[in-house]
Amino acid sequence: MSTTTITIEPLGRGIGAQVTGVDRDRMASDDSLPGEVLRALEEHGVLVFRNLRLDPETQVAFCWRLGEVDTSPGHHPVKGIYRVSLDTSKNAAAGYLRGTFHWHIDGCLAEDDAYPQMATMLTARAVAKSGGETEFASTYAAYDDLTDAEKEQFAALRVVHSLEATQRLVTPDPTPEQLAAWRRRPVKEHPLVWRHRSGRRSLVLGSTTDSVVGMEHAAGRALLDKLLRRCTAPERVYRHEWSVGDTVIWDNRGVIHRAAPYDPDSPREMLRTTVLGDEPIQ
Ligand code: OGA
Ligand code: MN
């Protein structure tokens, strides 16, 4: 039962919108809200709820109304919450989170052939004194803005994604042991252009991209780097400056994101809930 609607104001860069008129109670009990959030997410890519002060249980319960939630252990007592912190006392696997400083799609390298996640929600519990903003860019727009010749040229291209590619950005001079460990993780191949069930298309870009199949490594790398630069040009990026209590959700199928660097000793703590994907990259 509900006839209320939410107010959605675009944030001005072709990506992101601020949502007002929602509070924690509506998140918990308004039956029309999940559908409206999904529609707005499809349209705007990123939704910002300032000062929502969502508690972890309500966050997870709301995300279950959007789709299936990832309930793997997340260094947090509430099932469905993953604690994002560089503090190893809060998250023993914090080292891996340095990977979030580079543009990426969540779940592009899943080991078990899982589909990339549909959406990710973050709530700020503590913020960094400086840095730690989260930046978003639309990979739908990145596709739409290609020239017709590029669309034709890229239609059949396939890209190899690897753990090594992401880790080299974090650790440029690996030891042989590190390198061997990275290379034990199987690589994944995805098309450059993702044809979504909705009919939309997006580019599959970000730190996991390694090489273009059938292209010389350096040439493929140059193409991937150029496309990422275009996709993430400053005027195309929404940068969220966090206050404690903000919640942001993004459409992980058509958005790439990264965290601006922050100090490893920073108290910054985000609670993440992941809505699993139901669509392969195809
Ligand atoms: C993530 C992520 C960015 C941030 O949790 O998947 O990329 O700003 N986080 O913490
Ligand atoms: Mn991420």
XYZ file of C-alpha atoms and ligand atoms in Angstrom:
293
model
C 0.000 0.000 0.000
C 1.546 3.297 -1.046
C 0.952 6.081 -3.462
C 3.957 8.170 -2.527
C 6.654 8.826 -5.031
C 10.246 9.802 -4.645
C 11.810 13.012 -5.873
C 14.743 12.491 -8.201
C 17.043 15.322 -9.207
C 19.783 14.565 -11.743
C 23.237 15.623 -10.578
C 24.135 17.173 -13.886
C 26.812 15.058 -15.548
C 24.709 12.543 -17.364
C 25.145 10.209 -14.417
C 23.743 10.193 -10.912
C 20.660 11.602 -9.248
C 19.827 12.682 -5.741
C 16.772 11.082 -4.177
C 14.736 12.927 -1.572
C 11.489 12.140 0.209
C 12.737 8.802 1.469
C 13.550 7.937 5.043
C 14.492 4.771 6.843
C 10.866 3.854 7.564
C 9.935 4.099 3.913
C 12.965 1.981 3.003
C 11.689 -0.622 5.442
C 8.018 -0.684 4.556
C 7.037 1.185 1.366
C 6.138 -1.494 -1.175
C 6.354 0.830 -4.171
C 9.884 1.950 -3.356
C 11.934 -1.003 -4.657
C 10.352 -0.722 -8.106
C 10.876 3.013 -8.207
C 14.490 2.665 -7.126
C 15.156 0.055 -9.816
C 13.592 2.272 -12.490
C 15.569 5.308 -11.345
C 18.747 3.255 -11.174
C 18.313 2.109 -14.761
C 17.832 5.712 -15.837
C 20.476 7.496 -13.735
C 23.057 4.798 -12.937
C 23.753 6.133 -9.441
C 21.290 7.202 -6.750
C 22.348 9.318 -3.789
C 20.374 9.354 -0.528
C 21.937 11.989 1.701
C 21.763 11.553 5.443
C 19.484 8.509 5.234
C 21.113 7.008 8.368
C 20.193 3.521 7.306
C 20.928 0.777 9.832
C 22.608 -2.386 8.482
C 19.542 -4.608 8.929
C 17.245 -2.235 7.010
C 19.878 -1.842 4.297
C 20.082 -5.593 3.752
C 16.300 -6.048 3.947
C 15.759 -3.307 1.352
C 18.353 -4.827 -0.967
C 16.551 -8.191 -0.752
C 13.541 -6.378 -2.231
C 15.713 -5.379 -5.238
C 17.042 -8.869 -5.900
C 19.089 -11.650 -4.387
C 21.693 -10.431 -1.904
C 25.256 -11.701 -1.585
C 25.466 -13.200 1.899
C 29.061 -14.397 1.869
C 30.955 -13.433 5.031
C 31.878 -9.761 5.065
C 33.798 -9.012 8.274
C 30.563 -7.748 9.852
C 28.005 -9.379 12.165
C 25.020 -8.632 9.901
C 24.608 -11.139 7.071
C 24.571 -9.308 3.757
C 26.929 -6.550 4.906
C 30.551 -6.333 3.762
C 32.694 -3.923 5.723
C 34.839 -1.731 3.424
C 37.785 -0.454 5.438
C 41.545 -0.305 4.961
C 41.935 -0.965 8.692
C 42.999 -4.609 9.048
C 41.454 -4.773 12.520
C 38.066 -4.105 10.906
C 38.619 -6.131 7.739
C 41.348 -8.754 7.678
C 41.382 -8.688 3.863
C 41.793 -4.895 3.755
C 44.839 -5.134 1.476
C 42.662 -6.176 -1.448
C 40.587 -3.053 -1.072
C 43.458 -0.982 -2.447
C 42.144 -2.307 -5.748
C 39.100 -0.051 -5.283
C 41.314 2.989 -6.068
C 41.152 2.011 -9.738
C 38.105 2.139 -12.023
C 36.290 -1.181 -11.983
C 33.075 -3.150 -12.361
C 32.312 -5.288 -9.295
C 32.389 -8.985 -10.070
C 34.027 -8.807 -13.500
C 36.473 -11.519 -12.499
C 34.215 -13.854 -10.526
C 35.872 -17.237 -10.098
C 32.750 -19.304 -10.311
C 31.219 -17.924 -13.515
C 28.840 -15.817 -11.431
C 27.343 -12.914 -13.308
C 28.589 -9.418 -12.462
C 26.616 -7.915 -9.658
C 23.476 -6.020 -10.522
C 23.849 -3.250 -7.990
C 25.949 -2.237 -5.034
C 24.843 -0.138 -2.059
C 27.251 1.693 0.249
C 26.432 3.499 3.474
C 29.053 5.702 5.128
C 29.681 4.872 8.786
C 32.867 6.937 9.018
C 34.548 9.168 6.455
C 38.133 10.065 5.633
C 39.530 13.468 6.601
C 40.693 13.852 3.056
C 40.160 11.731 -0.038
C 37.846 8.748 0.017
C 35.230 10.203 -2.326
C 33.658 7.626 -4.627
C 33.600 8.379 -8.349
C 31.220 7.009 -10.956
C 31.154 7.033 -14.765
C 28.573 5.595 -17.150
C 29.683 2.789 -19.434
C 26.327 3.031 -21.229
C 27.221 6.603 -22.167
C 30.720 5.434 -23.124
C 29.147 3.134 -25.706
C 26.539 5.600 -26.911
C 29.208 8.236 -27.515
C 31.288 6.069 -29.832
C 31.318 6.978 -33.491
C 29.452 4.671 -35.849
C 32.780 3.424 -37.190
C 33.952 2.592 -33.673
C 30.709 0.800 -32.870
C 31.260 -1.333 -35.937
C 34.927 -1.919 -35.193
C 34.302 -2.922 -31.571
C 31.231 -5.082 -32.121
C 33.176 -8.328 -32.302
C 36.115 -7.499 -30.011
C 36.759 -9.666 -26.982
C 38.838 -8.707 -23.992
C 40.814 -10.805 -21.525
C 40.295 -9.808 -17.872
C 42.807 -10.913 -15.247
C 43.694 -10.559 -11.598
C 47.216 -9.770 -12.741
C 46.002 -6.667 -14.594
C 44.298 -5.267 -11.481
C 47.100 -6.198 -9.105
C 49.812 -4.655 -11.273
C 48.113 -1.299 -10.735
C 48.428 -1.764 -6.962
C 51.792 -3.583 -6.948
C 53.704 -2.617 -10.105
C 56.847 -4.588 -9.174
C 55.609 -7.949 -7.953
C 57.866 -10.642 -6.573
C 57.942 -13.856 -8.618
C 55.817 -15.432 -5.864
C 53.181 -12.693 -6.094
C 53.106 -12.984 -9.854
C 52.737 -16.751 -9.685
C 49.877 -16.381 -7.188
C 48.056 -13.894 -9.432
C 48.478 -16.149 -12.420
C 46.895 -19.088 -10.632
C 43.580 -17.258 -10.856
C 41.981 -18.164 -14.194
C 41.548 -15.266 -16.617
C 38.141 -14.393 -18.024
C 37.127 -13.344 -21.480
C 34.291 -10.878 -22.028
C 33.057 -9.027 -25.102
C 34.079 -5.353 -25.135
C 30.472 -4.430 -25.831
C 27.859 -5.789 -23.418
C 24.448 -6.235 -25.080
C 22.005 -6.047 -22.242
C 18.631 -7.721 -22.135
C 17.124 -4.245 -21.932
C 18.481 -3.543 -25.422
C 21.037 -1.064 -24.124
C 24.744 -1.498 -24.732
C 27.691 -0.639 -22.542
C 31.463 -0.984 -22.661
C 33.098 -3.464 -20.310
C 36.072 -1.466 -19.051
C 38.162 -1.053 -15.920
C 41.171 -2.346 -14.054
C 40.549 -6.021 -14.811
C 41.024 -5.529 -18.568
C 44.300 -7.048 -19.690
C 44.437 -7.431 -23.456
C 42.290 -7.533 -26.571
C 41.984 -10.977 -28.146
C 43.769 -11.127 -31.505
C 45.506 -7.776 -31.061
C 49.132 -7.238 -30.216
C 49.329 -6.624 -26.444
C 50.511 -3.011 -26.600
C 47.949 -2.041 -29.245
C 45.122 -3.657 -27.298
C 46.304 -1.987 -24.105
C 46.405 1.399 -25.853
C 42.830 0.936 -27.064
C 41.553 -0.106 -23.629
C 43.348 2.798 -21.937
C 41.977 5.276 -24.462
C 38.411 4.052 -24.025
C 38.720 4.190 -20.235
C 40.093 7.745 -20.398
C 37.192 8.851 -22.579
C 34.633 7.123 -20.376
C 36.045 8.734 -17.222
C 36.835 12.239 -18.496
C 36.246 14.623 -15.550
C 33.089 16.143 -17.056
C 31.520 12.666 -17.222
C 32.212 11.698 -13.642
C 29.986 12.069 -10.608
C 32.141 12.291 -7.494
C 30.332 11.631 -4.227
C 31.741 13.485 -1.245
C 30.601 11.414 1.693
C 29.024 12.507 4.944
C 28.316 9.971 7.660
C 24.838 8.518 7.062
C 24.835 8.910 3.260
C 23.747 5.936 1.196
C 24.584 5.496 -2.473
C 23.524 2.716 -4.809
C 24.806 2.134 -8.317
C 23.893 0.002 -11.306
C 26.975 -2.141 -11.621
C 26.000 -3.226 -15.155
C 26.359 0.214 -16.693
C 28.604 2.108 -14.289
C 32.273 1.880 -13.370
C 33.470 3.264 -10.078
C 36.525 3.876 -7.931
C 37.440 5.341 -4.563
C 39.684 8.393 -4.432
C 42.762 7.405 -2.406
C 42.599 7.816 1.360
C 44.984 7.120 4.167
C 45.199 3.470 5.292
C 44.991 4.734 8.900
C 41.815 6.635 8.133
C 38.681 5.679 10.086
C 36.737 5.550 6.789
C 34.238 2.730 6.944
C 31.575 1.879 4.396
C 28.974 -0.831 4.755
C 28.375 -2.506 1.440
C 25.494 -4.686 0.308
C 25.644 -6.405 -3.034
C 22.605 -7.305 -5.123
C 23.590 -10.255 -7.290
C 23.362 -10.103 -11.058
C 20.997 -12.093 -13.200
C 22.575 -11.289 -16.537
C 25.861 -12.498 -18.014
C 28.130 -10.187 -19.965
C 27.205 -11.174 -23.503
C 33.323 -1.383 -3.471
C 34.059 -0.187 -3.874
C 34.468 2.105 -3.336
C 34.610 2.969 -2.126
O 32.974 -1.494 -2.282
O 33.061 -2.222 -4.338
O 34.572 -0.130 -4.940
O 34.533 4.191 -2.303
N 34.077 0.817 -2.987
O 34.825 2.438 -1.036
Mn 33.831 -1.846 -6.199
